[in-house]
Each structure stands twice: as structure tokens, then as C-alpha cells.
Amino acid sequence: MINPKIIDYIFSSASIQRWNDYPRMVELVELDKQAHKFIIAYFIAKFEDDVNYKHLIEAGIFEFLRRVVVTDIRPDVFRNALQKRAKEINSWVIKNLETSLADIDNGLFLQKFEEYLNNPHIYKKERFILKAASYLSTRWEFSIVYQTSSFLSDIESVKKSVDEELEDYYELIGVRKIALNKKLAKVVDLSGRLRFQKRWAQTPRIPETSVLGHMLTVAIFSYFYSLKVNACDKRLENNFYVSLFHDLPEALTRDIISPVKYSVDDLSDIIAEYEIKKINEDILPNIPEFTQDEFCYILGVYKDSKDEFANRIYDGEVQFVDEISKFNMDRYSPVDGKALKQCDKLSAFVEASLSISHGIKSKELLNGKKQIMKTLKEIEGVDFKQLAQDIDEEFCTTGQTQVRMEFD
């Protein structure tokens, strides 16, 4: 469904620093910005008509991959360069990624990617929503940078430029609500704060990833899984957004590592109960009322229980099923919960394996990688364990090559 080289590209964004020519209180990286953008885009889209969510997801992934390839160009310079040399830049992006993308979805993903880059007239509504979401996530970051940069001579001009750009997106209702600091702004803030929570907090890693960035990597894995199993559009959409929001409650409860969560009797149940309480008190009241039921379905909240990784459909009411493939139609609004759990585990495995390949071999990472591997399995023809082994082999080989180059 996906290969180690593309996974390496995705995770390399966790090392791409943003605002690196300004003093910052915290590290701001591209992976987190992209995750925040996807979340904001979801909520903006909910206020609009005629949004194709599959196109919104794909356009976001295409933009993300392009940004990773042209990582050395500052965002404002990049936007200016695109206006004058879009064809050349896009050709360079495709050239760098084509061998890694060629086999995905029998070449259709690469074909759509190339068409998206070369034809600005497709996905127009979705592109505009993503541009607005990108701006708002950048604006959110700048509010952090501004606090520590008041002594710089150009900071007020940067602030003026950031503030003025807001007008370009006022036609979108969601943008106006966020800009006016309405309820939706609280959800944007809550999700943004997940960039401050580090994964594997008990051990050093390279690169470090946040809970926010992790949510996006799981979502992208779920997208490629959905392509592999020929998921209907609604199933693909649900799989992506269930993954994108699966750790949102951790903004209220913090990231509790599995060994702690499951080593104390009933602790996981107590945490789940508390999560539901906090979702009902601090998240749902800030979600637009017309989409609250759908958002509960995405979060996996059902009355007094919560399980985001349950296989489920909606047919007048939520139903839990064993085989999602039997309900692969938009009208059932299917969710591949068990497969998404595998995507979640695969992302954690990559986090450990990638860091180990960089020479950080703590016992927590080594043991965590080993334990995760035991839980990976095959679902609907997608062998997650084999994929993890391929990833591990690729990272180990790459790491050994880098070591040899350093010593040669």
C-alpha cells in the first residue's frame, strides 16, 4: 500500500524547522503545521457546500509531499517562485518522487498527483480551503514567534503582512468564525497544542515527533490503506478523519504511554471514561451543532463508551461489524477501525525504527519496536507486519550506509 521511501519522506518533515530565522519558545516543524492545516481544513469545509472530501484529502497530501521535496525554500519565497516557475518546480517534485510513488494504486496516485500539480483548475474549492487552512495554521504559529521577536526590526511588518492576508479568505464562513475567536477557534487552539506533547516522552528520539504530527502520519497511512482495499469514497474519507482526530482528546488528558495505561487494572477504562467526560464538556460544545453527531462518530464516541478503532457502519444507528468489506458503500459510512489501529501501530513502529537507525538505541525504543512488531498482522490482504519488516530493513540499510560514508 505504501513503501519505505515515501514513509521516510513523510517523517522527514518532522525535521524541517519552520520560522528558523526567528527566535522561538518551542520547535515548530513542518509535520505539525501540515497536521494542524488538515484539521482546520476539515472544519472550514463543514461550513461550505459542494466540498469533495476525497479531493480535499488528496490535495492536502499532494501539497504536503511537494512541500517536503522543496523543503529548503522559505514559504514566502516558495509561493513567489510558484507564481513564476510553477512548471519547472512541479517537474522537479515529480522527478524526485516518481520512483517512490509509481507502484501505489497501480500508478493512479502518481498520475493524479502530476495532474494536480500541472492543472490549477481542478480541485478549485478544495485548494482554496487548504490555502485558508494553511494560512490560519501559519498565523497560529506566528502568534508564538511574535512573543519572542518583538526586538527584531522587521517583526511588525511581518505581523502586518500576516494580518492583512486574512482578508483573502473572509468569504469562507469557517475562517470568519476562527478569526473572530468564536467557539471553533477553541478547537483550533486545542488541536494546535498537541504539537507541544512529544511522543515517546520517556526517551530521546531522532526525529522527535509530536502527538499532532503522529495523528497526520496515521491518517496518511490510512489513506493509502483505503486505496489498497478499493474503499468507497465515504470509507476513505472516514478512515482518514478518524485517524486524524484519534488522539485529539489527549490535548485534555495528555499522552499516556501504553505500558502505563495497561499495566494497572482498569486504568485504561478509567482513562476512557474521563476522555468521554472531557469530550462532552470541552470539545463538543465548540463543534458546530449541525456536525456534532458526525464528529462523535469520527471520534468513536457512543453514549457512555468510546472506541475509535472499532469496525463500524452507520445504518440508521451505529453498528459494529467484523468485515467492513461487506459494507463498502457510501450509504453505510464504513470505518475500518481495526485496520486503523494497525496504521497507528505502524506509525509508532516507524518512530522507533527511524530513531534507532539514527543511533538512538534506548531500551524503551528497542523493546517498544519489538512489542509493536508482535501485534502487527494482515487485514484485507494488507500485511502490516511485512510492511514493518520492509521499513525496518530499509532504515537499517540507510543507517549503515550513512555510517560508512562518515568513516570513508
PDB file of C-alpha atoms in Angstrom, residues 117-344:
ATOM      1  CA  LEU A 117       0.374  19.922  -9.886  1.00  0.00           C
ATOM      2  CA  ASN A 118       0.071  20.787 -13.563  1.00  0.00           C
ATOM      3  CA  ASN A 119      -3.607  21.741 -13.706  1.00  0.00           C
ATOM      4  CA  PRO A 120      -4.535  24.515 -11.231  1.00  0.00           C
ATOM      5  CA  HIS A 121      -8.149  24.424 -12.417  1.00  0.00           C
ATOM      6  CA  ILE A 122      -9.010  21.087 -10.750  1.00  0.00           C
ATOM      7  CA  TYR A 123      -9.992  20.786  -7.066  1.00  0.00           C
ATOM      8  CA  LYS A 124     -10.517  24.576  -7.021  1.00  0.00           C
ATOM      9  CA  LYS A 125     -12.787  24.745  -3.964  1.00  0.00           C
ATOM     10  CA  GLU A 126     -10.633  22.271  -2.062  1.00  0.00           C
ATOM     11  CA  ARG A 127      -7.417  24.155  -2.942  1.00  0.00           C
ATOM     12  CA  PHE A 128      -8.901  27.388  -1.629  1.00  0.00           C
ATOM     13  CA  ILE A 129      -9.971  25.782   1.650  1.00  0.00           C
ATOM     14  CA  LEU A 130      -6.480  24.310   2.074  1.00  0.00           C
ATOM     15  CA  LYS A 131      -4.874  27.696   1.370  1.00  0.00           C
ATOM     16  CA  ALA A 132      -7.066  29.259   4.034  1.00  0.00           C
ATOM     17  CA  ALA A 133      -6.263  26.462   6.499  1.00  0.00           C
ATOM     18  CA  SER A 134      -2.555  26.787   5.726  1.00  0.00           C
ATOM     19  CA  TYR A 135      -2.719  30.497   6.407  1.00  0.00           C
ATOM     20  CA  LEU A 136      -4.563  30.011   9.707  1.00  0.00           C
ATOM     21  CA  SER A 137      -2.092  27.386  10.914  1.00  0.00           C
ATOM     22  CA  THR A 138       0.786  29.715   9.963  1.00  0.00           C
ATOM     23  CA  ARG A 139      -0.951  32.581  11.774  1.00  0.00           C
ATOM     24  CA  TRP A 140      -1.282  30.365  14.849  1.00  0.00           C
ATOM     25  CA  GLU A 141       2.453  29.624  14.739  1.00  0.00           C
ATOM     26  CA  PHE A 142       3.283  33.296  14.275  1.00  0.00           C
ATOM     27  CA  SER A 143       1.441  34.158  17.474  1.00  0.00           C
ATOM     28  CA  ILE A 144       4.134  32.084  19.226  1.00  0.00           C
ATOM     29  CA  VAL A 145       7.037  33.556  17.266  1.00  0.00           C
ATOM     30  CA  TYR A 146       5.802  37.111  17.829  1.00  0.00           C
ATOM     31  CA  GLN A 147       6.120  36.745  21.604  1.00  0.00           C
ATOM     32  CA  THR A 148       9.886  36.260  21.399  1.00  0.00           C
ATOM     33  CA  SER A 149      10.663  38.508  18.416  1.00  0.00           C
ATOM     34  CA  SER A 150       9.453  41.936  19.484  1.00  0.00           C
ATOM     35  CA  PHE A 151      13.029  43.259  19.481  1.00  0.00           C
ATOM     36  CA  LEU A 152      13.550  42.462  15.783  1.00  0.00           C
ATOM     37  CA  SER A 153      13.282  45.409  13.424  1.00  0.00           C
ATOM     38  CA  ASP A 154      11.093  43.668  10.858  1.00  0.00           C
ATOM     39  CA  ILE A 155       8.669  41.834  13.148  1.00  0.00           C
ATOM     40  CA  GLU A 156       5.903  44.455  12.930  1.00  0.00           C
ATOM     41  CA  SER A 157       5.979  44.393   9.133  1.00  0.00           C
ATOM     42  CA  VAL A 158       5.726  40.592   9.237  1.00  0.00           C
ATOM     43  CA  LYS A 159       2.777  40.879  11.631  1.00  0.00           C
ATOM     44  CA  LYS A 160       1.075  43.385   9.337  1.00  0.00           C
ATOM     45  CA  SER A 161       1.551  41.054   6.356  1.00  0.00           C
ATOM     46  CA  VAL A 162       0.135  38.086   8.288  1.00  0.00           C
ATOM     47  CA  ASP A 163      -2.863  40.081   9.499  1.00  0.00           C
ATOM     48  CA  GLU A 164      -3.635  41.501   6.050  1.00  0.00           C
ATOM     49  CA  GLU A 165      -3.691  38.067   4.393  1.00  0.00           C
ATOM     50  CA  LEU A 166      -6.709  37.132   6.498  1.00  0.00           C
ATOM     51  CA  GLU A 167      -8.936  39.234   4.242  1.00  0.00           C
ATOM     52  CA  ASP A 168      -8.199  36.929   1.300  1.00  0.00           C
ATOM     53  CA  TYR A 169     -10.244  34.157   2.945  1.00  0.00           C
ATOM     54  CA  TYR A 170     -13.123  36.030   4.553  1.00  0.00           C
ATOM     55  CA  GLU A 171     -15.610  34.577   2.086  1.00  0.00           C
ATOM     56  CA  LEU A 172     -15.268  31.268   3.973  1.00  0.00           C
ATOM     57  CA  ILE A 173     -17.623  31.153   6.967  1.00  0.00           C
ATOM     58  CA  GLY A 174     -15.282  28.937   8.992  1.00  0.00           C
ATOM     59  CA  VAL A 175     -12.409  31.386   8.548  1.00  0.00           C
ATOM     60  CA  ARG A 176     -14.559  34.246   9.853  1.00  0.00           C
ATOM     61  CA  LYS A 177     -15.583  32.214  12.892  1.00  0.00           C
ATOM     62  CA  ILE A 178     -11.966  31.323  13.697  1.00  0.00           C
ATOM     63  CA  ALA A 179     -10.755  34.891  13.084  1.00  0.00           C
ATOM     64  CA  LEU A 180     -13.441  36.349  15.353  1.00  0.00           C
ATOM     65  CA  ASN A 181     -12.383  33.906  18.095  1.00  0.00           C
ATOM     66  CA  LYS A 182     -15.696  32.086  18.147  1.00  0.00           C
ATOM     67  CA  LYS A 183     -16.143  28.572  19.546  1.00  0.00           C
ATOM     68  CA  LEU A 184     -14.386  26.981  16.580  1.00  0.00           C
ATOM     69  CA  ALA A 185     -11.210  28.906  17.442  1.00  0.00           C
ATOM     70  CA  LYS A 186     -11.050  26.934  20.693  1.00  0.00           C
ATOM     71  CA  VAL A 187     -10.897  23.661  18.744  1.00  0.00           C
ATOM     72  CA  VAL A 188      -8.126  25.097  16.569  1.00  0.00           C
ATOM     73  CA  ASP A 189      -6.199  26.069  19.704  1.00  0.00           C
ATOM     74  CA  LEU A 190      -6.819  22.724  21.369  1.00  0.00           C
ATOM     75  CA  SER A 191      -5.559  20.737  18.384  1.00  0.00           C
ATOM     76  CA  GLY A 192      -2.592  23.091  17.926  1.00  0.00           C
ATOM     77  CA  ARG A 193      -1.462  22.452  21.488  1.00  0.00           C
ATOM     78  CA  LEU A 194      -0.874  18.800  20.638  1.00  0.00           C
ATOM     79  CA  ARG A 195       2.358  19.868  18.935  1.00  0.00           C
ATOM     80  CA  PHE A 196       3.758  20.514  22.425  1.00  0.00           C
ATOM     81  CA  GLN A 197       3.167  16.917  23.546  1.00  0.00           C
ATOM     82  CA  LYS A 198       6.046  14.718  22.448  1.00  0.00           C
ATOM     83  CA  ARG A 199       5.662  11.068  21.563  1.00  0.00           C
ATOM     84  CA  TRP A 200       7.791   8.543  23.490  1.00  0.00           C
ATOM     85  CA  ALA A 201       8.360  11.248  26.074  1.00  0.00           C
ATOM     86  CA  GLN A 202      10.440   8.917  28.272  1.00  0.00           C
ATOM     87  CA  THR A 203      13.268   8.538  25.743  1.00  0.00           C
ATOM     88  CA  PRO A 204      15.260  10.717  23.299  1.00  0.00           C
ATOM     89  CA  ARG A 205      14.466  10.201  19.598  1.00  0.00           C
ATOM     90  CA  ILE A 206      15.550  11.458  16.187  1.00  0.00           C
ATOM     91  CA  PRO A 207      13.475  12.979  14.809  1.00  0.00           C
ATOM     92  CA  GLU A 208      11.182  13.904  17.665  1.00  0.00           C
ATOM     93  CA  THR A 209       7.519  13.718  16.743  1.00  0.00           C
ATOM     94  CA  SER A 210       4.545  15.240  18.499  1.00  0.00           C
ATOM     95  CA  VAL A 211       1.088  13.816  19.094  1.00  0.00           C
ATOM     96  CA  LEU A 212      -0.197  16.258  16.454  1.00  0.00           C
ATOM     97  CA  GLY A 213       2.286  15.067  13.836  1.00  0.00           C
ATOM     98  CA  HIS A 214       1.596  11.438  14.722  1.00  0.00           C
ATOM     99  CA  MET A 215      -2.099  11.909  14.023  1.00  0.00           C
ATOM    100  CA  LEU A 216      -1.316  13.033  10.479  1.00  0.00           C
ATOM    101  CA  THR A 217       1.083  10.162   9.752  1.00  0.00           C
ATOM    102  CA  VAL A 218      -1.601   7.677  10.846  1.00  0.00           C
ATOM    103  CA  ALA A 219      -4.144   9.489   8.662  1.00  0.00           C
ATOM    104  CA  ILE A 220      -1.869   9.321   5.605  1.00  0.00           C
ATOM    105  CA  PHE A 221      -1.233   5.618   6.217  1.00  0.00           C
ATOM    106  CA  SER A 222      -4.997   5.107   6.423  1.00  0.00           C
ATOM    107  CA  TYR A 223      -5.451   6.898   3.105  1.00  0.00           C
ATOM    108  CA  PHE A 224      -3.020   4.567   1.343  1.00  0.00           C
ATOM    109  CA  TYR A 225      -4.624   1.568   3.054  1.00  0.00           C
ATOM    110  CA  SER A 226      -8.009   2.707   1.766  1.00  0.00           C
ATOM    111  CA  LEU A 227      -6.654   2.917  -1.766  1.00  0.00           C
ATOM    112  CA  LYS A 228      -5.214  -0.581  -1.457  1.00  0.00           C
ATOM    113  CA  VAL A 229      -8.535  -2.143  -0.429  1.00  0.00           C
ATOM    114  CA  ASN A 230     -10.524  -0.161  -3.024  1.00  0.00           C
ATOM    115  CA  ALA A 231     -12.518   1.644  -0.355  1.00  0.00           C
ATOM    116  CA  CYS A 232     -15.553   3.658  -1.432  1.00  0.00           C
ATOM    117  CA  ASP A 233     -15.205   7.426  -1.111  1.00  0.00           C
ATOM    118  CA  LYS A 234     -17.029   7.710   2.225  1.00  0.00           C
ATOM    119  CA  ARG A 235     -14.993   4.859   3.698  1.00  0.00           C
ATOM    120  CA  LEU A 236     -11.744   6.527   2.593  1.00  0.00           C
ATOM    121  CA  GLU A 237     -12.916   9.860   3.992  1.00  0.00           C
ATOM    122  CA  ASN A 238     -13.950   8.337   7.329  1.00  0.00           C
ATOM    123  CA  ASN A 239     -10.720   6.359   7.658  1.00  0.00           C
ATOM    124  CA  PHE A 240      -8.646   9.480   7.119  1.00  0.00           C
ATOM    125  CA  TYR A 241     -10.521  11.682   9.582  1.00  0.00           C
ATOM    126  CA  VAL A 242     -10.903   9.004  12.263  1.00  0.00           C
ATOM    127  CA  SER A 243      -7.105   8.693  12.133  1.00  0.00           C
ATOM    128  CA  LEU A 244      -6.535  12.454  12.009  1.00  0.00           C
ATOM    129  CA  PHE A 245      -8.598  13.025  15.162  1.00  0.00           C
ATOM    130  CA  HIS A 246      -7.893   9.785  17.022  1.00  0.00           C
ATOM    131  CA  ASP A 247      -5.666  11.403  19.656  1.00  0.00           C
ATOM    132  CA  LEU A 248      -7.481  14.757  19.913  1.00  0.00           C
ATOM    133  CA  PRO A 249      -8.720  14.004  23.463  1.00  0.00           C
ATOM    134  CA  GLU A 250      -5.078  13.770  24.540  1.00  0.00           C
ATOM    135  CA  ALA A 251      -4.996  17.562  24.361  1.00  0.00           C
ATOM    136  CA  LEU A 252      -7.114  17.308  27.513  1.00  0.00           C
ATOM    137  CA  THR A 253      -5.668  14.167  29.134  1.00  0.00           C
ATOM    138  CA  ARG A 254      -2.054  14.118  27.847  1.00  0.00           C
ATOM    139  CA  ASP A 255      -0.407  11.223  26.026  1.00  0.00           C
ATOM    140  CA  ILE A 256      -0.309   8.212  28.354  1.00  0.00           C
ATOM    141  CA  ILE A 257       2.048   5.528  27.096  1.00  0.00           C
ATOM    142  CA  SER A 258       0.616   2.024  26.665  1.00  0.00           C
ATOM    143  CA  PRO A 259       2.784   0.272  29.301  1.00  0.00           C
ATOM    144  CA  VAL A 260       1.389   2.645  31.932  1.00  0.00           C
ATOM    145  CA  LYS A 261      -2.172   2.631  30.578  1.00  0.00           C
ATOM    146  CA  TYR A 262      -2.485  -1.156  30.541  1.00  0.00           C
ATOM    147  CA  SER A 263      -0.286  -2.185  33.486  1.00  0.00           C
ATOM    148  CA  VAL A 264      -2.727  -1.031  36.164  1.00  0.00           C
ATOM    149  CA  ASP A 265      -6.056  -2.872  36.427  1.00  0.00           C
ATOM    150  CA  ASP A 266      -8.970  -0.893  34.977  1.00  0.00           C
ATOM    151  CA  LEU A 267      -6.765   2.192  34.396  1.00  0.00           C
ATOM    152  CA  SER A 268      -7.466   2.178  30.644  1.00  0.00           C
ATOM    153  CA  ASP A 269     -11.225   2.079  31.347  1.00  0.00           C
ATOM    154  CA  ILE A 270     -10.926   4.958  33.815  1.00  0.00           C
ATOM    155  CA  ILE A 271      -8.973   6.996  31.255  1.00  0.00           C
ATOM    156  CA  ALA A 272     -11.545   6.246  28.530  1.00  0.00           C
ATOM    157  CA  GLU A 273     -14.368   7.313  30.862  1.00  0.00           C
ATOM    158  CA  TYR A 274     -12.567  10.551  31.665  1.00  0.00           C
ATOM    159  CA  GLU A 275     -11.906  11.184  27.956  1.00  0.00           C
ATOM    160  CA  ILE A 276     -15.633  10.917  27.209  1.00  0.00           C
ATOM    161  CA  LYS A 277     -16.351  13.392  30.011  1.00  0.00           C
ATOM    162  CA  LYS A 278     -13.819  15.888  28.671  1.00  0.00           C
ATOM    163  CA  ILE A 279     -15.029  15.428  25.068  1.00  0.00           C
ATOM    164  CA  ASN A 280     -18.588  16.238  26.170  1.00  0.00           C
ATOM    165  CA  GLU A 281     -17.510  19.211  28.275  1.00  0.00           C
ATOM    166  CA  ASP A 282     -14.614  20.784  26.343  1.00  0.00           C
ATOM    167  CA  ILE A 283     -14.770  19.642  22.715  1.00  0.00           C
ATOM    168  CA  LEU A 284     -18.333  19.006  21.512  1.00  0.00           C
ATOM    169  CA  PRO A 285     -19.756  22.352  22.777  1.00  0.00           C
ATOM    170  CA  ASN A 286     -17.258  24.071  20.449  1.00  0.00           C
ATOM    171  CA  ILE A 287     -18.093  21.929  17.406  1.00  0.00           C
ATOM    172  CA  PRO A 288     -20.799  23.301  15.085  1.00  0.00           C
ATOM    173  CA  GLU A 289     -24.073  21.756  16.260  1.00  0.00           C
ATOM    174  CA  PHE A 290     -25.023  20.522  12.798  1.00  0.00           C
ATOM    175  CA  THR A 291     -21.937  18.304  12.647  1.00  0.00           C
ATOM    176  CA  GLN A 292     -21.678  17.120  16.276  1.00  0.00           C
ATOM    177  CA  ASP A 293     -23.238  13.697  15.656  1.00  0.00           C
ATOM    178  CA  GLU A 294     -20.909  13.075  12.729  1.00  0.00           C
ATOM    179  CA  PHE A 295     -17.921  14.203  14.794  1.00  0.00           C
ATOM    180  CA  CYS A 296     -18.876  11.813  17.600  1.00  0.00           C
ATOM    181  CA  TYR A 297     -18.927   9.031  15.003  1.00  0.00           C
ATOM    182  CA  ILE A 298     -15.445  10.111  13.857  1.00  0.00           C
ATOM    183  CA  LEU A 299     -14.146  10.163  17.453  1.00  0.00           C
ATOM    184  CA  GLY A 300     -15.733   6.783  18.166  1.00  0.00           C
ATOM    185  CA  VAL A 301     -17.911   8.095  20.988  1.00  0.00           C
ATOM    186  CA  TYR A 302     -21.162   6.180  21.530  1.00  0.00           C
ATOM    187  CA  LYS A 303     -23.277   7.205  24.525  1.00  0.00           C
ATOM    188  CA  ASP A 304     -21.087   6.212  27.501  1.00  0.00           C
ATOM    189  CA  SER A 305     -18.391   4.331  25.588  1.00  0.00           C
ATOM    190  CA  LYS A 306     -15.517   5.236  23.274  1.00  0.00           C
ATOM    191  CA  ASP A 307     -13.621   3.109  20.764  1.00  0.00           C
ATOM    192  CA  GLU A 308     -12.224   4.944  17.765  1.00  0.00           C
ATOM    193  CA  PHE A 309     -10.674   1.707  16.487  1.00  0.00           C
ATOM    194  CA  ALA A 310     -13.859  -0.348  16.224  1.00  0.00           C
ATOM    195  CA  ASN A 311     -15.088  -1.573  12.828  1.00  0.00           C
ATOM    196  CA  ARG A 312     -18.386   0.211  12.360  1.00  0.00           C
ATOM    197  CA  ILE A 313     -21.049   1.350   9.942  1.00  0.00           C
ATOM    198  CA  TYR A 314     -23.976   3.707  10.226  1.00  0.00           C
ATOM    199  CA  ASP A 315     -27.323   2.396   9.009  1.00  0.00           C
ATOM    200  CA  GLY A 316     -29.830   4.476  10.928  1.00  0.00           C
ATOM    201  CA  GLU A 317     -27.741   3.775  14.004  1.00  0.00           C
ATOM    202  CA  VAL A 318     -24.154   2.784  14.737  1.00  0.00           C
ATOM    203  CA  GLN A 319     -23.495  -0.905  14.182  1.00  0.00           C
ATOM    204  CA  PHE A 320     -20.282  -2.819  14.925  1.00  0.00           C
ATOM    205  CA  VAL A 321     -19.282  -5.334  12.267  1.00  0.00           C
ATOM    206  CA  ASP A 322     -16.488  -7.834  11.678  1.00  0.00           C
ATOM    207  CA  GLU A 323     -15.934  -7.453   7.932  1.00  0.00           C
ATOM    208  CA  ILE A 324     -16.077  -3.910   6.615  1.00  0.00           C
ATOM    209  CA  SER A 325     -15.607  -5.091   3.022  1.00  0.00           C
ATOM    210  CA  LYS A 326     -19.224  -6.359   3.044  1.00  0.00           C
ATOM    211  CA  PHE A 327     -20.403  -2.769   3.571  1.00  0.00           C
ATOM    212  CA  ASN A 328     -18.134  -0.971   1.111  1.00  0.00           C
ATOM    213  CA  MET A 329     -20.770   1.540   0.012  1.00  0.00           C
ATOM    214  CA  ASP A 330     -21.092   5.238   0.826  1.00  0.00           C
ATOM    215  CA  ARG A 331     -24.551   4.781   2.319  1.00  0.00           C
ATOM    216  CA  TYR A 332     -23.121   2.689   5.170  1.00  0.00           C
ATOM    217  CA  SER A 333     -20.454   5.289   6.097  1.00  0.00           C
ATOM    218  CA  PRO A 334     -17.994   2.475   6.955  1.00  0.00           C
ATOM    219  CA  VAL A 335     -14.925   2.804   9.202  1.00  0.00           C
ATOM    220  CA  ASP A 336     -12.046   0.281   9.127  1.00  0.00           C
ATOM    221  CA  GLY A 337     -11.354   0.622  12.846  1.00  0.00           C
ATOM    222  CA  LYS A 338      -9.180  -2.496  13.184  1.00  0.00           C
ATOM    223  CA  ALA A 339      -7.065  -1.552  10.170  1.00  0.00           C
ATOM    224  CA  LEU A 340      -6.678   1.993  11.502  1.00  0.00           C
ATOM    225  CA  LYS A 341      -5.331   0.549  14.737  1.00  0.00           C
ATOM    226  CA  GLN A 342      -2.718  -1.230  12.629  1.00  0.00           C
ATOM    227  CA  CYS A 343      -1.894   2.084  10.937  1.00  0.00           C
ATOM    228  CA  ASP A 344      -1.495   3.626  14.401  1.00  0.00           C
TER     229      ASP A 344
END
